[in-house]
Short mmCIF file of C-alpha atoms and ligand atoms in Angstrom, two decimals:
data_model
loop_
_atom_site.label_atom_id
_atom_site.label_comp_id
_atom_site.label_asym_id
_atom_site.label_seq_id
_atom_site.Cartn_x
_atom_site.Cartn_y
_atom_site.Cartn_z
CA MET A 568 -9.21 21.25 -95.79
CA VAL A 569 -7.83 19.27 -92.83
CA ARG A 570 -6.81 15.72 -93.74
CA SER A 571 -6.28 12.80 -91.39
CA LEU A 572 -2.92 11.02 -91.23
CA SER A 573 -1.46 7.90 -89.64
CA VAL A 574 2.26 7.13 -89.56
CA LEU A 575 3.23 3.48 -89.19
CA GLY A 576 6.86 3.53 -88.06
CA ALA A 577 6.65 7.11 -86.71
CA THR A 578 9.93 6.93 -84.77
CA GLY A 579 12.14 5.95 -87.72
CA SER A 580 14.00 7.99 -90.30
CA ILE A 581 11.03 8.22 -92.73
CA GLY A 582 8.65 8.79 -89.80
CA ALA A 583 10.78 11.72 -88.62
CA SER A 584 10.94 13.27 -92.10
CA THR A 585 7.17 12.90 -92.48
CA LEU A 586 6.39 14.45 -89.10
CA ASP A 587 8.83 17.29 -89.79
CA LEU A 588 6.67 18.25 -92.79
CA VAL A 589 3.48 17.88 -90.75
CA ARG A 590 4.99 20.06 -88.00
CA ARG A 591 5.54 22.85 -90.56
CA ASN A 592 1.96 22.54 -91.81
CA ARG A 593 0.27 21.69 -88.53
CA ALA A 594 -3.16 23.15 -89.36
CA ASP A 595 -3.51 20.94 -92.46
CA TRP A 596 -3.37 17.62 -90.60
CA ARG A 597 -5.22 15.68 -87.92
CA VAL A 598 -3.07 12.81 -86.65
CA VAL A 599 -4.95 9.55 -86.06
CA ALA A 600 -2.38 6.88 -85.16
CA LEU A 601 1.38 6.82 -84.58
CA THR A 602 3.17 3.49 -84.15
CA ALA A 603 6.66 2.32 -83.19
CA ASN A 604 8.44 -0.93 -82.49
CA SER A 605 9.87 -0.32 -79.01
CA SER A 606 11.04 3.29 -78.53
CA VAL A 607 8.14 4.33 -76.29
CA LEU A 608 9.58 7.61 -75.06
CA ASP A 609 10.06 8.91 -78.59
CA LEU A 610 6.61 7.63 -79.50
CA ALA A 611 4.98 9.27 -76.48
CA ARG A 612 6.73 12.57 -77.21
CA LEU A 613 5.48 12.53 -80.82
CA ALA A 614 1.97 11.49 -79.80
CA HIS A 615 1.86 14.45 -77.38
CA GLU A 616 3.27 16.92 -79.87
CA PHE A 617 0.88 15.92 -82.66
CA SER A 618 -2.15 15.27 -80.40
CA ALA A 619 -2.50 11.78 -81.88
CA GLU A 620 -5.70 9.89 -81.13
CA LEU A 621 -3.78 6.65 -80.63
CA ALA A 622 -0.19 5.55 -79.96
CA VAL A 623 0.78 1.91 -80.46
CA VAL A 624 3.96 0.07 -79.58
CA ALA A 625 4.53 -3.24 -81.38
CA ASP A 626 6.62 -4.70 -78.57
CA GLU A 627 3.89 -5.55 -76.05
CA ALA A 628 6.36 -5.60 -73.14
CA GLN A 629 6.71 -1.82 -73.63
CA LEU A 630 2.98 -1.10 -73.26
CA PRO A 631 3.09 -0.32 -69.51
CA ALA A 632 5.86 2.25 -70.16
CA LEU A 633 3.84 3.82 -72.97
CA ARG A 634 0.73 3.91 -70.79
CA GLU A 635 2.69 5.65 -68.05
CA ALA A 636 4.27 8.16 -70.44
CA LEU A 637 0.86 9.13 -71.84
CA ALA A 638 -1.17 8.93 -68.60
CA GLY A 639 -3.74 11.71 -68.36
CA SER A 640 -3.15 12.88 -71.95
CA GLY A 641 -6.40 11.48 -73.35
CA ILE A 642 -4.35 9.67 -76.04
CA ALA A 643 -5.37 6.01 -76.39
CA VAL A 644 -2.57 3.47 -76.15
CA ALA A 645 -2.19 -0.13 -77.29
CA GLY A 646 0.56 -2.74 -77.64
CA GLY A 647 1.44 -5.78 -79.76
CA ALA A 648 1.75 -6.55 -83.46
CA GLN A 649 -2.02 -7.03 -83.81
CA ALA A 650 -2.63 -3.61 -82.24
CA VAL A 651 -0.45 -2.05 -84.97
CA VAL A 652 -2.68 -3.73 -87.57
CA GLU A 653 -5.80 -2.44 -85.77
CA ALA A 654 -4.32 1.08 -85.71
CA ALA A 655 -3.82 0.91 -89.48
CA ALA A 656 -7.37 -0.42 -89.87
CA ARG A 657 -8.77 2.76 -88.28
CA GLY A 658 -8.11 4.30 -91.67
CA ALA A 659 -6.94 7.81 -92.48
CA ASP A 660 -6.97 9.99 -95.57
CA VAL A 661 -3.22 9.29 -95.81
CA THR A 662 -1.31 6.44 -94.17
CA VAL A 663 2.47 6.63 -94.34
CA ALA A 664 3.76 3.03 -94.37
CA ALA A 665 7.25 3.48 -92.88
CA ILE A 666 7.84 0.33 -90.85
CA VAL A 667 11.03 -1.45 -91.90
CA GLY A 668 10.81 -5.00 -93.24
CA CYS A 669 8.06 -7.52 -93.78
CA ALA A 670 6.84 -6.61 -90.25
CA GLY A 671 5.06 -3.73 -92.01
CA LEU A 672 3.12 -5.94 -94.40
CA ALA A 673 0.03 -6.78 -92.32
CA PRO A 674 -0.48 -3.16 -91.13
CA THR A 675 0.01 -1.86 -94.68
CA MET A 676 -2.57 -4.35 -95.99
CA ALA A 677 -4.99 -3.25 -93.25
CA ALA A 678 -4.57 0.38 -94.34
CA ILE A 679 -5.10 -0.58 -98.00
CA GLU A 680 -8.37 -2.28 -97.04
CA GLN A 681 -9.67 1.10 -95.80
CA GLY A 682 -9.28 2.48 -99.32
CA GLY A 683 -7.34 5.68 -98.59
CA ILE A 684 -3.98 6.94 -99.82
CA ILE A 685 -1.05 4.75 -98.81
CA ALA A 686 2.27 6.61 -99.03
CA LEU A 687 4.60 3.62 -99.24
CA ALA A 688 8.18 3.67 -97.97
CA ASN A 689 8.06 0.07 -96.71
CA LYS A 690 9.35 -1.56 -99.92
CA GLU A 691 9.84 -4.97 -98.25
CA ALA A 692 6.04 -5.26 -97.84
CA LEU A 693 5.40 -4.75 -101.55
CA VAL A 694 8.32 -6.98 -102.57
CA SER A 695 6.99 -9.81 -100.37
CA ALA A 696 3.33 -9.49 -101.25
CA GLY A 697 3.55 -8.06 -104.82
CA GLU A 698 0.50 -9.55 -106.50
CA VAL A 699 -1.52 -9.91 -103.28
CA MET A 700 -0.96 -6.25 -102.40
CA THR A 701 -1.58 -4.79 -105.86
CA ALA A 702 -4.78 -6.86 -106.13
CA ALA A 703 -5.95 -5.48 -102.76
CA VAL A 704 -5.20 -1.91 -103.89
CA THR A 705 -7.52 -2.45 -106.88
CA ARG A 706 -10.21 -4.28 -104.92
CA TYR A 707 -10.46 -1.69 -102.13
CA GLY A 708 -9.97 1.35 -104.36
CA ALA A 709 -6.87 2.47 -102.44
CA THR A 710 -4.21 4.77 -103.94
CA LEU A 711 -0.61 3.60 -103.59
CA LEU A 712 1.85 6.51 -103.81
CA PRO A 713 5.52 5.53 -103.63
CA ILE A 714 7.80 7.61 -101.41
CA ASP A 715 10.91 5.59 -102.10
CA SER A 716 12.81 8.36 -103.93
CA GLU A 717 13.36 6.40 -107.17
CA HIS A 718 9.76 5.23 -107.44
CA ASN A 719 8.45 8.64 -106.53
CA ALA A 720 10.65 10.04 -109.33
CA ILE A 721 9.28 7.47 -111.80
CA PHE A 722 5.72 8.17 -110.65
CA GLN A 723 6.30 11.88 -111.37
CA CYS A 724 7.93 11.17 -114.76
CA LEU A 725 5.00 8.95 -115.78
CA SER A 726 2.39 11.52 -114.83
CA GLY A 727 0.14 12.29 -117.80
CA ASN A 728 1.72 9.56 -119.93
CA ASP A 729 0.58 6.09 -120.91
CA LEU A 730 2.66 3.06 -119.80
CA ASP A 731 2.25 1.69 -123.34
CA HIS A 732 4.57 4.42 -124.62
CA VAL A 733 7.39 3.60 -122.19
CA ARG A 734 10.53 2.15 -123.75
CA SER A 735 12.46 1.77 -120.50
CA ILE A 736 12.59 2.84 -116.86
CA THR A 737 15.99 3.40 -115.25
CA LEU A 738 16.46 3.32 -111.49
CA THR A 739 19.48 5.26 -110.31
CA ALA A 740 21.65 3.85 -107.50
CA SER A 741 24.24 5.73 -105.47
CA GLY A 742 26.27 2.53 -105.33
CA GLY A 743 26.46 2.82 -101.55
CA PRO A 744 29.52 3.34 -99.34
CA PHE A 745 31.46 0.44 -100.91
CA ARG A 746 30.94 1.18 -104.58
CA ASP A 747 34.70 1.53 -105.21
CA TRP A 748 35.87 -1.24 -102.87
CA SER A 749 37.62 -4.37 -104.16
CA ALA A 750 36.01 -7.78 -103.65
CA GLU A 751 38.72 -8.58 -101.10
CA ARG A 752 38.10 -5.45 -99.07
CA LEU A 753 34.32 -6.06 -99.19
CA SER A 754 34.66 -9.39 -97.40
CA ALA A 755 36.10 -7.54 -94.36
CA ALA A 756 33.56 -4.66 -94.33
CA THR A 757 32.21 -3.94 -90.83
CA PRO A 758 28.65 -2.97 -89.77
CA ALA A 759 29.87 0.52 -88.78
CA GLU A 760 31.30 1.04 -92.29
CA ALA A 761 28.15 -0.34 -93.95
CA VAL A 762 25.71 1.99 -92.16
CA ARG A 763 27.70 5.12 -93.08
CA HIS A 764 25.99 6.08 -96.33
CA PRO A 765 27.70 8.83 -98.37
CA ASN A 766 24.51 10.64 -99.51
CA TRP A 767 21.52 9.65 -97.38
CA ASP A 768 20.81 9.48 -93.64
CA MET A 769 18.68 6.34 -93.18
CA GLY A 770 17.82 3.47 -90.82
CA ALA A 771 20.41 0.71 -90.30
CA LYS A 772 18.70 -1.99 -92.38
CA ILE A 773 18.28 0.07 -95.56
CA SER A 774 21.82 1.42 -95.14
CA VAL A 775 23.22 -2.13 -95.22
CA ASP A 776 20.92 -2.84 -98.19
CA SER A 777 22.47 0.15 -99.99
CA ALA A 778 25.94 -1.21 -99.29
CA THR A 779 25.11 -4.69 -100.69
CA MET A 780 22.94 -3.23 -103.50
CA PHE A 781 20.02 -5.34 -102.20
CA ASN A 782 18.27 -2.01 -101.78
CA LYS A 783 18.39 -1.55 -105.56
CA GLY A 784 17.40 -5.20 -106.04
CA LEU A 785 14.35 -4.74 -103.81
CA GLU A 786 13.60 -1.51 -105.68
CA LEU A 787 13.74 -3.32 -109.01
CA ILE A 788 11.05 -5.71 -107.73
CA GLU A 789 9.13 -2.78 -106.22
CA ALA A 790 9.19 -1.01 -109.60
CA HIS A 791 8.07 -4.21 -111.34
CA TYR A 792 4.87 -4.26 -109.23
CA LEU A 793 4.25 -0.50 -109.27
CA PHE A 794 4.95 0.12 -112.97
CA PRO A 795 4.18 -3.09 -114.92
CA VAL A 796 6.06 -2.39 -118.16
CA GLY A 797 7.88 -5.74 -118.22
CA LEU A 798 11.13 -6.63 -116.43
CA ASP A 799 13.16 -6.34 -119.64
CA ARG A 800 12.33 -2.62 -119.65
CA LEU A 801 13.60 -2.01 -116.10
CA ARG A 802 17.24 -0.94 -115.82
CA ILE A 803 19.66 0.11 -113.07
CA ILE A 804 22.45 2.67 -113.41
CA VAL A 805 24.96 3.78 -110.79
CA HIS A 806 24.89 7.55 -110.26
CA PRO A 807 27.11 8.44 -107.27
CA GLN A 808 25.75 11.99 -106.76
CA SER A 809 22.10 10.88 -106.10
CA VAL A 810 20.74 13.96 -107.88
CA VAL A 811 18.83 12.25 -110.69
CA HIS A 812 16.41 10.05 -108.74
CA SER A 813 15.29 7.95 -111.74
CA MET A 814 14.25 8.27 -115.39
CA VAL A 815 11.59 7.18 -117.86
CA GLU A 816 12.42 6.82 -121.55
CA TYR A 817 9.55 7.02 -124.05
CA ARG A 818 9.22 5.43 -127.50
CA ASP A 819 9.93 8.74 -129.25
CA GLY A 820 13.39 8.98 -127.65
CA SER A 821 12.44 11.47 -124.92
CA THR A 822 13.80 10.67 -121.46
CA LEU A 823 12.17 12.38 -118.48
CA ALA A 824 14.10 12.50 -115.20
CA GLN A 825 13.27 13.85 -111.76
CA LEU A 826 16.08 15.69 -109.94
CA GLY A 827 16.28 16.95 -106.40
CA PRO A 828 18.37 17.16 -103.24
CA SER A 829 19.16 13.92 -101.36
CA ASP A 830 16.46 14.64 -98.80
CA MET A 831 13.54 12.24 -98.32
CA ARG A 832 11.29 15.15 -97.41
CA VAL A 833 11.04 15.93 -101.15
CA PRO A 834 9.42 12.63 -102.22
CA ILE A 835 7.42 12.47 -98.97
CA ALA A 836 6.05 15.99 -99.62
CA SER A 837 5.13 14.97 -103.14
CA ALA A 838 3.00 12.12 -101.75
CA LEU A 839 1.50 14.14 -98.86
CA ALA A 840 0.38 16.96 -101.16
CA TRP A 841 -0.51 14.82 -104.20
CA PRO A 842 -1.92 15.78 -106.66
CA ALA A 843 -1.02 19.31 -105.52
CA ARG A 844 2.41 20.50 -104.30
CA MET A 845 3.60 21.83 -100.95
CA ASP A 846 6.63 23.78 -99.68
CA THR A 847 9.57 21.96 -98.10
CA PRO A 848 12.50 23.47 -96.17
CA CYS A 849 14.99 21.60 -98.40
CA ALA A 850 17.83 23.59 -99.92
CA PRO A 851 17.18 24.18 -103.63
CA LEU A 852 19.18 22.04 -106.03
CA ASP A 853 22.35 23.93 -106.96
CA LEU A 854 23.62 22.19 -110.10
CA ALA A 855 26.43 24.68 -110.65
CA ALA A 856 27.78 23.85 -107.18
CA ILE A 857 27.43 20.11 -107.84
CA GLY A 858 29.22 20.60 -111.17
CA GLU A 859 29.17 17.08 -112.56
CA LEU A 860 26.66 14.27 -112.72
CA THR A 861 28.23 10.91 -113.56
CA PHE A 862 26.79 7.51 -114.46
CA ARG A 863 28.20 4.00 -114.80
CA ALA A 864 26.95 0.44 -115.23
CA PRO A 865 26.45 -1.61 -112.04
CA ASP A 866 29.05 -4.31 -111.27
CA GLU A 867 27.14 -7.53 -110.57
CA GLU A 868 30.35 -9.46 -109.89
CA ARG A 869 31.11 -7.52 -106.71
CA PHE A 870 27.43 -6.83 -105.98
CA PRO A 871 25.34 -9.86 -107.03
CA ALA A 872 22.20 -8.60 -105.26
CA THR A 873 20.64 -6.94 -108.29
CA ARG A 874 21.10 -10.10 -110.37
CA LEU A 875 19.48 -12.22 -107.63
CA ALA A 876 16.58 -9.77 -107.37
CA ARG A 877 16.02 -9.77 -111.12
CA GLN A 878 15.94 -13.59 -111.09
CA ALA A 879 13.46 -13.53 -108.19
CA ALA A 880 11.24 -11.04 -110.02
CA GLU A 881 11.34 -13.21 -113.15
CA ALA A 882 10.37 -16.29 -111.12
CA GLY A 883 7.57 -14.27 -109.45
CA GLY A 884 5.05 -15.89 -107.07
CA ALA A 885 6.58 -16.43 -103.63
CA ILE A 886 10.21 -16.08 -104.72
CA PRO A 887 10.55 -12.32 -104.08
CA ALA A 888 9.18 -12.96 -100.54
CA VAL A 889 11.88 -15.62 -100.05
CA LEU A 890 14.57 -13.23 -101.29
CA ASN A 891 13.35 -10.48 -98.97
CA ALA A 892 13.06 -12.69 -95.89
CA ALA A 893 16.48 -14.26 -96.47
CA ASN A 894 17.99 -10.79 -96.87
CA GLU A 895 16.34 -9.44 -93.70
CA VAL A 896 17.72 -12.32 -91.63
CA ALA A 897 21.17 -12.12 -93.24
CA VAL A 898 21.35 -8.34 -92.66
CA ALA A 899 20.41 -8.81 -88.99
CA ALA A 900 23.11 -11.50 -88.66
CA PHE A 901 25.67 -9.18 -90.28
CA LEU A 902 24.71 -6.27 -88.01
CA ALA A 903 25.04 -8.62 -85.00
CA GLY A 904 28.58 -9.52 -86.10
CA GLN A 905 27.63 -13.14 -86.88
CA ILE A 906 28.39 -13.25 -90.62
CA ALA A 907 30.72 -11.46 -93.03
CA PHE A 908 29.37 -8.74 -95.33
CA THR A 909 29.77 -10.84 -98.48
CA ARG A 910 27.86 -13.74 -96.84
CA ILE A 911 24.64 -11.70 -97.03
CA ALA A 912 24.26 -12.19 -100.80
CA ALA A 913 25.71 -15.72 -100.56
CA GLN A 914 23.07 -16.74 -98.02
CA VAL A 915 20.23 -15.19 -100.01
CA ASP A 916 21.46 -17.00 -103.12
CA HIS A 917 21.64 -20.27 -101.20
CA VAL A 918 18.12 -19.99 -99.73
CA LEU A 919 16.70 -19.06 -103.14
CA GLY A 920 18.30 -22.18 -104.57
CA CYS A 921 16.87 -24.61 -102.05
CA PHE A 922 13.39 -23.31 -101.35
CA ALA A 923 10.60 -22.71 -103.88
CA PRO A 924 7.17 -22.40 -102.24
CA ALA A 925 3.89 -22.16 -104.18
CA PRO A 926 2.67 -18.71 -105.26
CA PRO A 927 0.79 -17.04 -102.38
CA ALA A 928 -2.91 -16.25 -102.83
CA SER A 929 -3.45 -14.31 -99.61
CA LEU A 930 -1.72 -12.28 -96.93
CA ALA A 931 -1.61 -15.41 -94.73
CA ASP A 932 0.20 -17.32 -97.51
CA VAL A 933 2.81 -14.55 -97.86
CA LEU A 934 3.39 -14.46 -94.10
CA ALA A 935 3.82 -18.25 -94.05
CA VAL A 936 6.43 -18.11 -96.85
CA ASP A 937 8.18 -15.26 -95.05
CA ALA A 938 8.32 -17.24 -91.79
CA GLU A 939 9.66 -20.36 -93.44
CA ALA A 940 12.30 -18.50 -95.47
CA ARG A 941 13.44 -16.79 -92.25
CA ALA A 942 13.75 -20.11 -90.46
CA ARG A 943 15.81 -21.58 -93.31
CA THR A 944 18.15 -18.58 -93.41
CA ARG A 945 18.62 -18.64 -89.63
CA GLU A 946 19.64 -22.32 -89.82
CA LEU A 947 22.14 -21.42 -92.49
CA ALA A 948 23.53 -18.48 -90.49
CA ALA A 949 23.87 -20.68 -87.41
CA SER A 950 25.79 -23.33 -89.36
CA ALA A 951 28.08 -20.80 -91.11
P1 NAD B 1530 14.09 3.00 -89.38
O1 NAD B 1530 14.77 1.80 -88.87
O2 NAD B 1530 14.70 4.34 -89.18
O3 NAD B 1530 12.58 3.06 -88.80
C1 NAD B 1530 11.75 1.95 -88.83
C2 NAD B 1530 10.44 2.22 -88.09
O4 NAD B 1530 9.68 1.00 -88.06
C3 NAD B 1530 10.61 2.67 -86.64
O5 NAD B 1530 9.56 3.55 -86.30
C4 NAD B 1530 10.48 1.36 -85.87
O6 NAD B 1530 10.04 1.57 -84.54
C5 NAD B 1530 9.43 0.64 -86.69
N1 NAD B 1530 9.56 -0.83 -86.61
C6 NAD B 1530 10.70 -1.55 -86.76
N2 NAD B 1530 10.43 -2.86 -86.60
C7 NAD B 1530 9.11 -2.97 -86.37
C8 NAD B 1530 8.23 -4.06 -86.10
N3 NAD B 1530 8.68 -5.32 -86.04
N4 NAD B 1530 6.92 -3.81 -85.90
C9 NAD B 1530 6.45 -2.54 -85.94
N5 NAD B 1530 7.24 -1.46 -86.16
C10 NAD B 1530 8.54 -1.67 -86.37
O7 NAD B 1530 13.87 2.73 -90.95
P2 NAD B 1530 13.70 3.81 -92.12
O8 NAD B 1530 15.04 4.13 -92.68
O9 NAD B 1530 12.78 4.90 -91.70
O10 NAD B 1530 12.97 2.92 -93.23
C11 NAD B 1530 11.61 2.58 -93.14
C12 NAD B 1530 11.18 1.98 -94.47
O11 NAD B 1530 11.31 2.99 -95.49
C13 NAD B 1530 12.06 0.81 -94.93
O12 NAD B 1530 11.25 -0.11 -95.61
C14 NAD B 1530 13.03 1.45 -95.90
O13 NAD B 1530 13.49 0.56 -96.88
C15 NAD B 1530 12.15 2.53 -96.53
N6 NAD B 1530 12.91 3.66 -97.07
C16 NAD B 1530 13.67 4.43 -96.24
C17 NAD B 1530 14.39 5.49 -96.76
C18 NAD B 1530 15.20 6.39 -95.86
O14 NAD B 1530 15.77 7.37 -96.34
N7 NAD B 1530 15.30 6.14 -94.57
C19 NAD B 1530 14.33 5.77 -98.13
C20 NAD B 1530 13.53 4.98 -98.94
C21 NAD B 1530 12.82 3.93 -98.40
MG1 MG B 1531 15.24 4.30 -102.75
#
């Protein structure tokens, strides 16, 4: 049976992995909408290749270039942030939410309102809108399938089991490129060093998040909304090999783990085929070649991000949205060479300490908190 698919953030790392799987199973999919921020030539090439019905560029200034690139193709084009939301609102059997940052929130919510399957990579959207998004999933009868590798692992380990029987859930973390660096060396880390992840090939923002451990902090909050077992049951362990993608421990002492290669096509395939399975071209896991799997406790002195995220999750309401927005702005400032690596967590901590908006009741409330937290962090970055 042919299923329809939209990819929000089609030109990114997750978008490319998703479309690689679709390319290998072309007859199974009809592509509805592909979106990108500004890379129109890549977007046009993908829209052609996959005979998309619609291609949308978020940066409206790029619309004429997109129109020209797709002239005569019969593929509809549109531009602007609202057009991305409208593309998501067309609905599809499966929508892959792979925009980076809170910019993906409104489109993801629009897809949820159509009630299909949302394969979620865009963790910042769920972190910012936690309760608002999970309530919408229930109200519109949508199915939220995580493709973040840890959450996809947990989802698989929970399959067929009751959350009431869970004793703990442990998210594994590679520890990022700086896991063995001293505090002193960390303060001089450059953007080029931060985006060079040892195990995974990812977009720039999530690579910096892996280096600060904010990625794991955001994932802790993501897990809290996806798998509501209580924050005291959510743990983090550093596992440098990134082979065990996460674990669920049950009350009887059984721990189930999901293992696989460090290739996002594995969790993406699990969501695309769910509840069935599909082939991937990924090399099979060769444990004898890997030899050793090691684990250690995270160091929250050098990497305070996971502690800040846990505090934000405990506070709940709008605080995770503040944490996320402050981090997005601080990461952008670091990548632009404006602030030191260790200032990212310091700025997030500072903004969390001085700004406590009321719990959001709607998407508009979340977006307002996000905008204000961004403005506050920018002021801080400018005065640093
Ligand atoms: P990326 O930077 O490679 O791609 C981001 C995509 O979003 C691009 O298509 C870009 O054009 C689009 N985009 C960026 N800003 C936008 C905006 N303002 N409006 C509309 N579109 C915009 O990022 P990525 O690594 O593919 O990550 C995407 C999401 O998936 C992130 O939330 C990330 O945390 C999550 N994720 C990624 C990986 C990975 O391996 N790359 C793993 C787990 C989770
Ligand atoms: Mg992850």
